[in-house]
PDB file of C-alpha atoms and ligand atoms in Angstrom:
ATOM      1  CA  UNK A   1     -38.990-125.965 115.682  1.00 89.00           C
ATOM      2  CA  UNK A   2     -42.450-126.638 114.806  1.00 90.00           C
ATOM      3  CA  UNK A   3     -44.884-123.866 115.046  1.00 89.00           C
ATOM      4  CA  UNK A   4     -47.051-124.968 117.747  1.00 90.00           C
ATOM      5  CA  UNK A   5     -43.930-124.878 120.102  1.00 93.00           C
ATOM      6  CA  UNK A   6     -43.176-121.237 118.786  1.00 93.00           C
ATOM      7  CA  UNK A   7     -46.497-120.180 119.428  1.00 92.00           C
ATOM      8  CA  UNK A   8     -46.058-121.767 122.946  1.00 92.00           C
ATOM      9  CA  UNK A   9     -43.049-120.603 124.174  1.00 94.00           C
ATOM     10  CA  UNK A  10     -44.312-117.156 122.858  1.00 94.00           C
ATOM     11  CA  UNK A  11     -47.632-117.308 124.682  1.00 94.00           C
ATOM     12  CA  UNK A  12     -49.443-116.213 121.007  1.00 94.00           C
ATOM     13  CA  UNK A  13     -52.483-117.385 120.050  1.00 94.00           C
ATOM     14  CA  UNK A  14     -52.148-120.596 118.198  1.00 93.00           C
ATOM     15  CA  UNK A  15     -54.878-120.159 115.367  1.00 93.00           C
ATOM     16  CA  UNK A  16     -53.552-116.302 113.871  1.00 93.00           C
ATOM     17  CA  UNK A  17     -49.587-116.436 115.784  1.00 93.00           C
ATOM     18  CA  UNK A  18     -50.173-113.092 116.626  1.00 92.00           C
ATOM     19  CA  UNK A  19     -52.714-112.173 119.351  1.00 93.00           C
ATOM     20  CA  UNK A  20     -51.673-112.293 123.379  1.00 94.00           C
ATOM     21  CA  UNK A  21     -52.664-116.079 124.923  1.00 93.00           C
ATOM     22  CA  UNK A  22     -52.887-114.805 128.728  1.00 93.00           C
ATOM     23  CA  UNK A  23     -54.852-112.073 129.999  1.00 92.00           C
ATOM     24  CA  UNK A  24     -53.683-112.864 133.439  1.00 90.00           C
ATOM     25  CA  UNK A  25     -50.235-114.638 135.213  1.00 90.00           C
ATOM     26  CA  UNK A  26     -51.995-117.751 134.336  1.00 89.00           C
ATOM     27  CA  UNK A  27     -55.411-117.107 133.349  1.00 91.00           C
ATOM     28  CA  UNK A  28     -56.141-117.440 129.206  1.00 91.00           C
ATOM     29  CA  UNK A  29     -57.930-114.599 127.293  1.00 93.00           C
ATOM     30  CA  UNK A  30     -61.573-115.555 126.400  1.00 93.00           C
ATOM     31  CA  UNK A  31     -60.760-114.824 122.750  1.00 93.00           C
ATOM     32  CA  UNK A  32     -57.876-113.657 120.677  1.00 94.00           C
ATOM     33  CA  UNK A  33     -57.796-109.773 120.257  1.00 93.00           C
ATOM     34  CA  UNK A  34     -56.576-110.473 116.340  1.00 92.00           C
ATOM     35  CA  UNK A  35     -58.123-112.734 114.896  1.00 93.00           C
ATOM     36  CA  UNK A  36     -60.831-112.983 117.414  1.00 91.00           C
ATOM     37  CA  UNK A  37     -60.605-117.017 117.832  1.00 92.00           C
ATOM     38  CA  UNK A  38     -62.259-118.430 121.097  1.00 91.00           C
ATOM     39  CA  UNK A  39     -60.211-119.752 123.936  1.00 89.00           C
ATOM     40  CA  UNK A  40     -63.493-121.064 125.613  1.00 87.00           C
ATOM     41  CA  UNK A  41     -62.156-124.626 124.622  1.00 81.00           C
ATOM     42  CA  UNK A  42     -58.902-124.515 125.817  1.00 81.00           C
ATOM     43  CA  UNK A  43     -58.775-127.501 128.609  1.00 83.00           C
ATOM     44  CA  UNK A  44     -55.725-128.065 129.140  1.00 83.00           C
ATOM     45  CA  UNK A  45     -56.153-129.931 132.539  1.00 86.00           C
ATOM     46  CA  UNK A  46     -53.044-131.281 134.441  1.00 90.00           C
ATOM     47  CA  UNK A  47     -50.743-131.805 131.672  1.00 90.00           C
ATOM     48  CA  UNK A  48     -48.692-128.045 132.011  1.00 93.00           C
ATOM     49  CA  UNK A  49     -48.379-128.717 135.965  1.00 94.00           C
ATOM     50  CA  UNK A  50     -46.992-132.577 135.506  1.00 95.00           C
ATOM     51  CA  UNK A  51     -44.090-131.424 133.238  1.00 95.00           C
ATOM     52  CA  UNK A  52     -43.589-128.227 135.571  1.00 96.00           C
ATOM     53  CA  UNK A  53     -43.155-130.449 138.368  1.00 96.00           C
ATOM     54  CA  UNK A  54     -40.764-132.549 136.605  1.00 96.00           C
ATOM     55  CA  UNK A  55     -38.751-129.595 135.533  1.00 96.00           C
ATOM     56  CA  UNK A  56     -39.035-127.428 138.545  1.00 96.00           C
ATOM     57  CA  UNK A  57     -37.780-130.377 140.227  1.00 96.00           C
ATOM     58  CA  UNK A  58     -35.262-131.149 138.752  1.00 96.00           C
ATOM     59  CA  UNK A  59     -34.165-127.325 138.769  1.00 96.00           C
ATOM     60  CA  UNK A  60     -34.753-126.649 142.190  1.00 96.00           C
ATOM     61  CA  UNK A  61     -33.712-129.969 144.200  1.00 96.00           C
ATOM     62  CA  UNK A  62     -29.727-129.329 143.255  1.00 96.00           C
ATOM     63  CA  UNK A  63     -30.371-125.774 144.643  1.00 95.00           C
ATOM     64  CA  UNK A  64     -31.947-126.877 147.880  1.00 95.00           C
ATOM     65  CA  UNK A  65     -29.064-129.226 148.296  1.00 95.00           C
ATOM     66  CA  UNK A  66     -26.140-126.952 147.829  1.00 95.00           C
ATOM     67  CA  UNK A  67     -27.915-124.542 149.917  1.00 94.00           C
ATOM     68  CA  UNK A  68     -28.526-127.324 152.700  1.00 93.00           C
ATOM     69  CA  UNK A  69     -25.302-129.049 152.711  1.00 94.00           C
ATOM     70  CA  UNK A  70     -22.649-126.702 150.805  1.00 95.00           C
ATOM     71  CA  UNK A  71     -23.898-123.314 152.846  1.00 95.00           C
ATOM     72  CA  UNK A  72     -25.155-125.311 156.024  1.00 93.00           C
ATOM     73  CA  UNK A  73     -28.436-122.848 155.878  1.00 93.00           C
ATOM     74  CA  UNK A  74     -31.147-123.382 158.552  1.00 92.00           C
ATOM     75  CA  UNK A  75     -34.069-124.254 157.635  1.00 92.00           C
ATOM     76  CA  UNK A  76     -35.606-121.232 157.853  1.00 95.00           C
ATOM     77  CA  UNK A  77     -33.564-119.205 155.742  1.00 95.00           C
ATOM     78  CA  UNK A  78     -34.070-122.548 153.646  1.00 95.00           C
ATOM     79  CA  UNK A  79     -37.787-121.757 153.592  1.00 95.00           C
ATOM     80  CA  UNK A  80     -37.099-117.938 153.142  1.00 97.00           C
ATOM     81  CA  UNK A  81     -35.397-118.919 149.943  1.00 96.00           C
ATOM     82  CA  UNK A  82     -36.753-121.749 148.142  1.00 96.00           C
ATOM     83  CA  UNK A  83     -40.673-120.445 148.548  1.00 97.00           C
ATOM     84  CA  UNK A  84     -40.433-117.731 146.421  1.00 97.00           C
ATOM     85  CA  UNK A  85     -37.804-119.198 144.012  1.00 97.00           C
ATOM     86  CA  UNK A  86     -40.048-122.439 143.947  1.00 96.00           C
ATOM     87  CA  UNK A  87     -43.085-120.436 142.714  1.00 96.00           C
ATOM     88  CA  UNK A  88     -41.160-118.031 140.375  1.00 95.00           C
ATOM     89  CA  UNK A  89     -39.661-121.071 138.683  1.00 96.00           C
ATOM     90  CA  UNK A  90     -42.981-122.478 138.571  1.00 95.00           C
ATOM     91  CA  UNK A  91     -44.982-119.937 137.015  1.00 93.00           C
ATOM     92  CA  UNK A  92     -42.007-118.861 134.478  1.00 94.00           C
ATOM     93  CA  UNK A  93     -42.809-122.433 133.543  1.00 95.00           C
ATOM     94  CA  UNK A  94     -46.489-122.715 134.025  1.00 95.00           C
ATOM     95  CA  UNK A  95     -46.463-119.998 131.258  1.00 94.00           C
ATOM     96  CA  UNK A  96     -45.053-121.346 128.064  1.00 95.00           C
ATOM     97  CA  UNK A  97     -46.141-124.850 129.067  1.00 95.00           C
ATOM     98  CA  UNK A  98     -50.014-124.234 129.054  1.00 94.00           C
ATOM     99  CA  UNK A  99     -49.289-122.341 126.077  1.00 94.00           C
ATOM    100  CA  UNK A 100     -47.867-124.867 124.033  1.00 94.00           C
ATOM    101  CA  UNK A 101     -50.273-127.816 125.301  1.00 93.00           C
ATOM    102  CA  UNK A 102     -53.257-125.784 123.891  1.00 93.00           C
ATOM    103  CA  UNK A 103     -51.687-124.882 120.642  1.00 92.00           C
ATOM    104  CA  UNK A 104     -50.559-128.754 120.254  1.00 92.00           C
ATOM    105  CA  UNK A 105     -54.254-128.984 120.531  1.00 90.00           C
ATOM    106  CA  UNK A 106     -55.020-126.729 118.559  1.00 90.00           C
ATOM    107  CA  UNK A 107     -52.667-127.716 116.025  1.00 90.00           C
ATOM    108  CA  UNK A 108     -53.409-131.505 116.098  1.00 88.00           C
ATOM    109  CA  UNK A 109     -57.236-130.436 116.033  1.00 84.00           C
ATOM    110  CA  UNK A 110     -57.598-132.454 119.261  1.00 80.00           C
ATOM    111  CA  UNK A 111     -61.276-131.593 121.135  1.00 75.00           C
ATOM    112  CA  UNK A 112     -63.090-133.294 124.197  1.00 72.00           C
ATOM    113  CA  UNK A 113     -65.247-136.435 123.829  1.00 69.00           C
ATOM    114  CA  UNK A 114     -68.504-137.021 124.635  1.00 73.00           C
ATOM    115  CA  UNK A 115     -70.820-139.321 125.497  1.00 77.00           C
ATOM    116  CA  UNK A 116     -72.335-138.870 121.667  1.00 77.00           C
ATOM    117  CA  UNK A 117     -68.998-140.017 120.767  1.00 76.00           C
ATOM    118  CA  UNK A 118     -69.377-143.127 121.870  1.00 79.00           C
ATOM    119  CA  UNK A 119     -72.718-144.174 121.146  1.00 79.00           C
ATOM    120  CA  UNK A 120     -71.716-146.173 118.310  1.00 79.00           C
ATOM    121  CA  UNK A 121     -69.891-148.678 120.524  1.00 80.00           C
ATOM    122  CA  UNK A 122     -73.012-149.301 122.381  1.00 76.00           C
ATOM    123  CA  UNK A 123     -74.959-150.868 119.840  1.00 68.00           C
TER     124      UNK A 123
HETATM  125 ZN1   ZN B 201     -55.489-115.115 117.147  1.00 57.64          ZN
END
């Protein structure tokens, strides 16, 4: 498994492999507490959420329809249940997912363009 994914699933900072990623349920540290690296230019964007919708999808749609048509729930109960499991499933995968996009970034040294970037194509 390559490292970056380790890191990832482990929510450890990608640079040292030691030091906590998150210092909330979703929100990153502003810098490692080992090795002190910034987080700062961790941008991520919608990448994490796309796959987590995928997934959770996948996961979740089976589960709404044995629910619906195996245990003829209404759709209240329906409701009752799949809210909370919907968001639980989402931010156990929200988690590692962030993670592991920023320390593929990290890892492939990957950083935002700018406009200076690009200069050279305006000439
Ligand atoms: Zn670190």
């Amino acid at each position: 498994m390559p490292p970056w994914l380790v890191d990832g699933i482990k929510c450890k900072c990608p640079h040292c492999h030691n030091g906590d990623l998150f210092g909330g349920v979703l929100k990153l540290k502003p810098h490692c507490d080992k090795c002190g690296a910034s987080f700062k230019d961790a941008e991520t964007a919608d990448g994490p959420a796309f796959f987590v919708m995928t997934i959770a999808g996948f996961i979740l749609t089976p589960v709404l329809l044995i629910l619906l048509f195996g245990f003829r729930l209404s759709p209240l109960v329906l409701m009752a249940i799949m809210t909370p499991l919907t968001l639980i499933v989402c931010i156990a995968l929200l988690r590692p997912f962030k993670a592991s996009i920023y320390a593929l970034q990290v890892h492939k040294k990957f950083k935002e363009a700018k406009a200076k970037d690009y200069e050279h194509l305006q000439k």
